[in-house]
């Protein structure tokens, strides 16, 4: 089956980064990219990012999501940063070099457990 992208899971952080870099079409599975409507895919990505915004008050209701998905003409709001994003920050420990090296840190401390049947 030779899929060039073995990990099909994309975090909100990765999706947000691609969105900010205007590369959101890179989120589409390569096997679908030739056959999908690009504007529809970007619309779905936009709506998905609206649903995971950091401020819950800015997230659309399910009724609003249904309207957004069904509308072909109304412009969508621009999403803000998702709730769980890996951010870059300067290290607080002194470094032997003249410039501090950035560290990757995760904003969330959430664990995920998946229940499986026997």
PDB file of C-alpha atoms in Angstrom:
ATOM      1  CA  UNK A   1       0.000   0.000   0.000  1.00  0.00           C
ATOM      2  CA  UNK A   2       3.096   2.257   0.075  1.00  0.00           C
ATOM      3  CA  UNK A   3       1.535   5.380   1.598  1.00  0.00           C
ATOM      4  CA  UNK A   4       4.213   8.075   1.680  1.00  0.00           C
ATOM      5  CA  UNK A   5       2.644   9.488   4.854  1.00  0.00           C
ATOM      6  CA  UNK A   6       2.476   6.636   7.377  1.00  0.00           C
ATOM      7  CA  UNK A   7       1.298   8.850  10.264  1.00  0.00           C
ATOM      8  CA  UNK A   8      -2.116  10.235   9.304  1.00  0.00           C
ATOM      9  CA  UNK A   9      -2.604  11.980  12.644  1.00  0.00           C
ATOM     10  CA  UNK A  10      -2.147  15.739  12.612  1.00  0.00           C
ATOM     11  CA  UNK A  11      -2.196  17.803  15.783  1.00  0.00           C
ATOM     12  CA  UNK A  12      -3.944  21.137  16.082  1.00  0.00           C
ATOM     13  CA  UNK A  13      -0.478  22.622  16.496  1.00  0.00           C
ATOM     14  CA  UNK A  14       0.693  21.232  13.152  1.00  0.00           C
ATOM     15  CA  UNK A  15      -2.516  22.294  11.413  1.00  0.00           C
ATOM     16  CA  UNK A  16      -2.231  25.780  12.905  1.00  0.00           C
ATOM     17  CA  UNK A  17       1.378  26.095  11.736  1.00  0.00           C
ATOM     18  CA  UNK A  18       0.462  25.099   8.187  1.00  0.00           C
ATOM     19  CA  UNK A  19      -2.540  27.474   8.249  1.00  0.00           C
ATOM     20  CA  UNK A  20      -0.338  30.383   9.380  1.00  0.00           C
ATOM     21  CA  UNK A  21       2.195  29.567   6.648  1.00  0.00           C
ATOM     22  CA  UNK A  22      -0.582  29.472   4.007  1.00  0.00           C
ATOM     23  CA  UNK A  23       0.206  25.789   3.434  1.00  0.00           C
ATOM     24  CA  UNK A  24      -3.031  24.287   4.754  1.00  0.00           C
ATOM     25  CA  UNK A  25      -3.445  22.202   1.592  1.00  0.00           C
ATOM     26  CA  UNK A  26      -0.495  20.139   2.872  1.00  0.00           C
ATOM     27  CA  UNK A  27      -2.962  18.694   5.394  1.00  0.00           C
ATOM     28  CA  UNK A  28      -4.804  16.859   2.617  1.00  0.00           C
ATOM     29  CA  UNK A  29      -3.859  13.223   2.139  1.00  0.00           C
ATOM     30  CA  UNK A  30      -1.855  12.955  -1.103  1.00  0.00           C
ATOM     31  CA  UNK A  31      -4.193  10.249  -2.408  1.00  0.00           C
ATOM     32  CA  UNK A  32      -7.086  12.732  -2.226  1.00  0.00           C
ATOM     33  CA  UNK A  33      -5.377  15.967  -3.234  1.00  0.00           C
ATOM     34  CA  UNK A  34      -5.987  15.566  -6.979  1.00  0.00           C
ATOM     35  CA  UNK A  35      -9.649  14.673  -6.628  1.00  0.00           C
ATOM     36  CA  UNK A  36     -10.821  17.105  -3.941  1.00  0.00           C
ATOM     37  CA  UNK A  37     -12.116  20.639  -4.338  1.00  0.00           C
ATOM     38  CA  UNK A  38      -9.311  22.773  -2.859  1.00  0.00           C
ATOM     39  CA  UNK A  39     -11.587  25.624  -1.751  1.00  0.00           C
ATOM     40  CA  UNK A  40     -13.877  23.150   0.030  1.00  0.00           C
ATOM     41  CA  UNK A  41     -10.894  21.557   1.787  1.00  0.00           C
ATOM     42  CA  UNK A  42      -9.626  24.959   2.962  1.00  0.00           C
ATOM     43  CA  UNK A  43     -13.132  25.791   4.178  1.00  0.00           C
ATOM     44  CA  UNK A  44     -13.252  22.570   6.244  1.00  0.00           C
ATOM     45  CA  UNK A  45      -9.783  23.221   7.674  1.00  0.00           C
ATOM     46  CA  UNK A  46     -10.825  26.781   8.560  1.00  0.00           C
ATOM     47  CA  UNK A  47     -13.965  25.524  10.331  1.00  0.00           C
ATOM     48  CA  UNK A  48     -11.955  22.841  12.138  1.00  0.00           C
ATOM     49  CA  UNK A  49      -9.521  25.450  13.425  1.00  0.00           C
ATOM     50  CA  UNK A  50     -12.427  27.652  14.529  1.00  0.00           C
ATOM     51  CA  UNK A  51     -13.708  24.717  16.614  1.00  0.00           C
ATOM     52  CA  UNK A  52     -10.438  24.291  18.553  1.00  0.00           C
ATOM     53  CA  UNK A  53      -9.648  27.950  19.286  1.00  0.00           C
ATOM     54  CA  UNK A  54      -8.019  28.638  22.635  1.00  0.00           C
ATOM     55  CA  UNK A  55     -10.880  30.825  23.876  1.00  0.00           C
ATOM     56  CA  UNK A  56     -14.004  28.632  24.132  1.00  0.00           C
ATOM     57  CA  UNK A  57     -16.195  31.722  23.736  1.00  0.00           C
ATOM     58  CA  UNK A  58     -14.793  32.221  20.229  1.00  0.00           C
ATOM     59  CA  UNK A  59     -15.604  28.657  19.126  1.00  0.00           C
ATOM     60  CA  UNK A  60     -18.700  28.283  16.930  1.00  0.00           C
ATOM     61  CA  UNK A  61     -21.728  26.317  18.123  1.00  0.00           C
ATOM     62  CA  UNK A  62     -22.673  23.133  16.266  1.00  0.00           C
ATOM     63  CA  UNK A  63     -25.589  24.980  14.671  1.00  0.00           C
ATOM     64  CA  UNK A  64     -23.180  27.629  13.384  1.00  0.00           C
ATOM     65  CA  UNK A  65     -20.821  24.937  12.069  1.00  0.00           C
ATOM     66  CA  UNK A  66     -23.693  23.349  10.134  1.00  0.00           C
ATOM     67  CA  UNK A  67     -24.574  26.738   8.626  1.00  0.00           C
ATOM     68  CA  UNK A  68     -20.915  27.390   7.728  1.00  0.00           C
ATOM     69  CA  UNK A  69     -20.583  23.993   6.061  1.00  0.00           C
ATOM     70  CA  UNK A  70     -23.767  24.521   4.059  1.00  0.00           C
ATOM     71  CA  UNK A  71     -23.041  28.074   2.976  1.00  0.00           C
ATOM     72  CA  UNK A  72     -21.184  28.691  -0.244  1.00  0.00           C
ATOM     73  CA  UNK A  73     -21.056  32.468  -0.123  1.00  0.00           C
ATOM     74  CA  UNK A  74     -20.687  33.783   3.423  1.00  0.00           C
ATOM     75  CA  UNK A  75     -17.093  34.500   4.456  1.00  0.00           C
ATOM     76  CA  UNK A  76     -15.714  32.542   7.399  1.00  0.00           C
ATOM     77  CA  UNK A  77     -14.110  34.177  10.434  1.00  0.00           C
ATOM     78  CA  UNK A  78     -10.335  33.947  10.672  1.00  0.00           C
ATOM     79  CA  UNK A  79      -9.401  31.400  13.362  1.00  0.00           C
ATOM     80  CA  UNK A  80      -7.235  32.283  16.320  1.00  0.00           C
ATOM     81  CA  UNK A  81      -4.611  30.058  17.912  1.00  0.00           C
ATOM     82  CA  UNK A  82      -5.823  26.589  18.969  1.00  0.00           C
ATOM     83  CA  UNK A  83      -5.989  25.612  22.628  1.00  0.00           C
ATOM     84  CA  UNK A  84      -3.130  23.108  22.572  1.00  0.00           C
ATOM     85  CA  UNK A  85      -0.217  24.474  20.583  1.00  0.00           C
ATOM     86  CA  UNK A  86       3.453  23.662  20.887  1.00  0.00           C
ATOM     87  CA  UNK A  87       5.183  26.998  21.300  1.00  0.00           C
ATOM     88  CA  UNK A  88       8.823  27.959  20.962  1.00  0.00           C
ATOM     89  CA  UNK A  89      10.484  29.878  23.784  1.00  0.00           C
ATOM     90  CA  UNK A  90      13.991  30.905  24.693  1.00  0.00           C
ATOM     91  CA  UNK A  91      15.693  28.680  27.212  1.00  0.00           C
ATOM     92  CA  UNK A  92      15.938  30.167  30.695  1.00  0.00           C
ATOM     93  CA  UNK A  93      19.194  28.327  31.431  1.00  0.00           C
ATOM     94  CA  UNK A  94      22.426  30.105  30.582  1.00  0.00           C
ATOM     95  CA  UNK A  95      24.117  28.823  27.485  1.00  0.00           C
ATOM     96  CA  UNK A  96      27.798  28.660  26.634  1.00  0.00           C
ATOM     97  CA  UNK A  97      27.044  30.186  23.246  1.00  0.00           C
ATOM     98  CA  UNK A  98      26.242  33.858  22.757  1.00  0.00           C
ATOM     99  CA  UNK A  99      22.654  33.183  21.660  1.00  0.00           C
ATOM    100  CA  UNK A 100      20.042  31.196  23.544  1.00  0.00           C
ATOM    101  CA  UNK A 101      18.679  28.090  21.851  1.00  0.00           C
ATOM    102  CA  UNK A 102      14.883  27.784  21.595  1.00  0.00           C
ATOM    103  CA  UNK A 103      13.191  24.912  23.415  1.00  0.00           C
ATOM    104  CA  UNK A 104       9.978  23.244  22.356  1.00  0.00           C
ATOM    105  CA  UNK A 105       7.368  23.256  25.069  1.00  0.00           C
ATOM    106  CA  UNK A 106       3.836  21.960  25.127  1.00  0.00           C
ATOM    107  CA  UNK A 107       1.118  24.165  26.527  1.00  0.00           C
ATOM    108  CA  UNK A 108      -1.126  21.305  27.595  1.00  0.00           C
ATOM    109  CA  UNK A 109      -0.537  18.638  30.206  1.00  0.00           C
ATOM    110  CA  UNK A 110      -3.383  16.426  29.043  1.00  0.00           C
ATOM    111  CA  UNK A 111      -3.027  12.680  28.703  1.00  0.00           C
ATOM    112  CA  UNK A 112      -5.131  10.583  26.406  1.00  0.00           C
ATOM    113  CA  UNK A 113      -6.177   7.010  27.164  1.00  0.00           C
ATOM    114  CA  UNK A 114      -7.799   4.826  24.567  1.00  0.00           C
ATOM    115  CA  UNK A 115     -10.003   1.996  25.781  1.00  0.00           C
ATOM    116  CA  UNK A 116      -9.767  -1.188  23.730  1.00  0.00           C
ATOM    117  CA  UNK A 117     -11.880  -4.311  23.847  1.00  0.00           C
ATOM    118  CA  UNK A 118     -10.391  -7.706  24.511  1.00  0.00           C
TER     119      UNK A 118
END
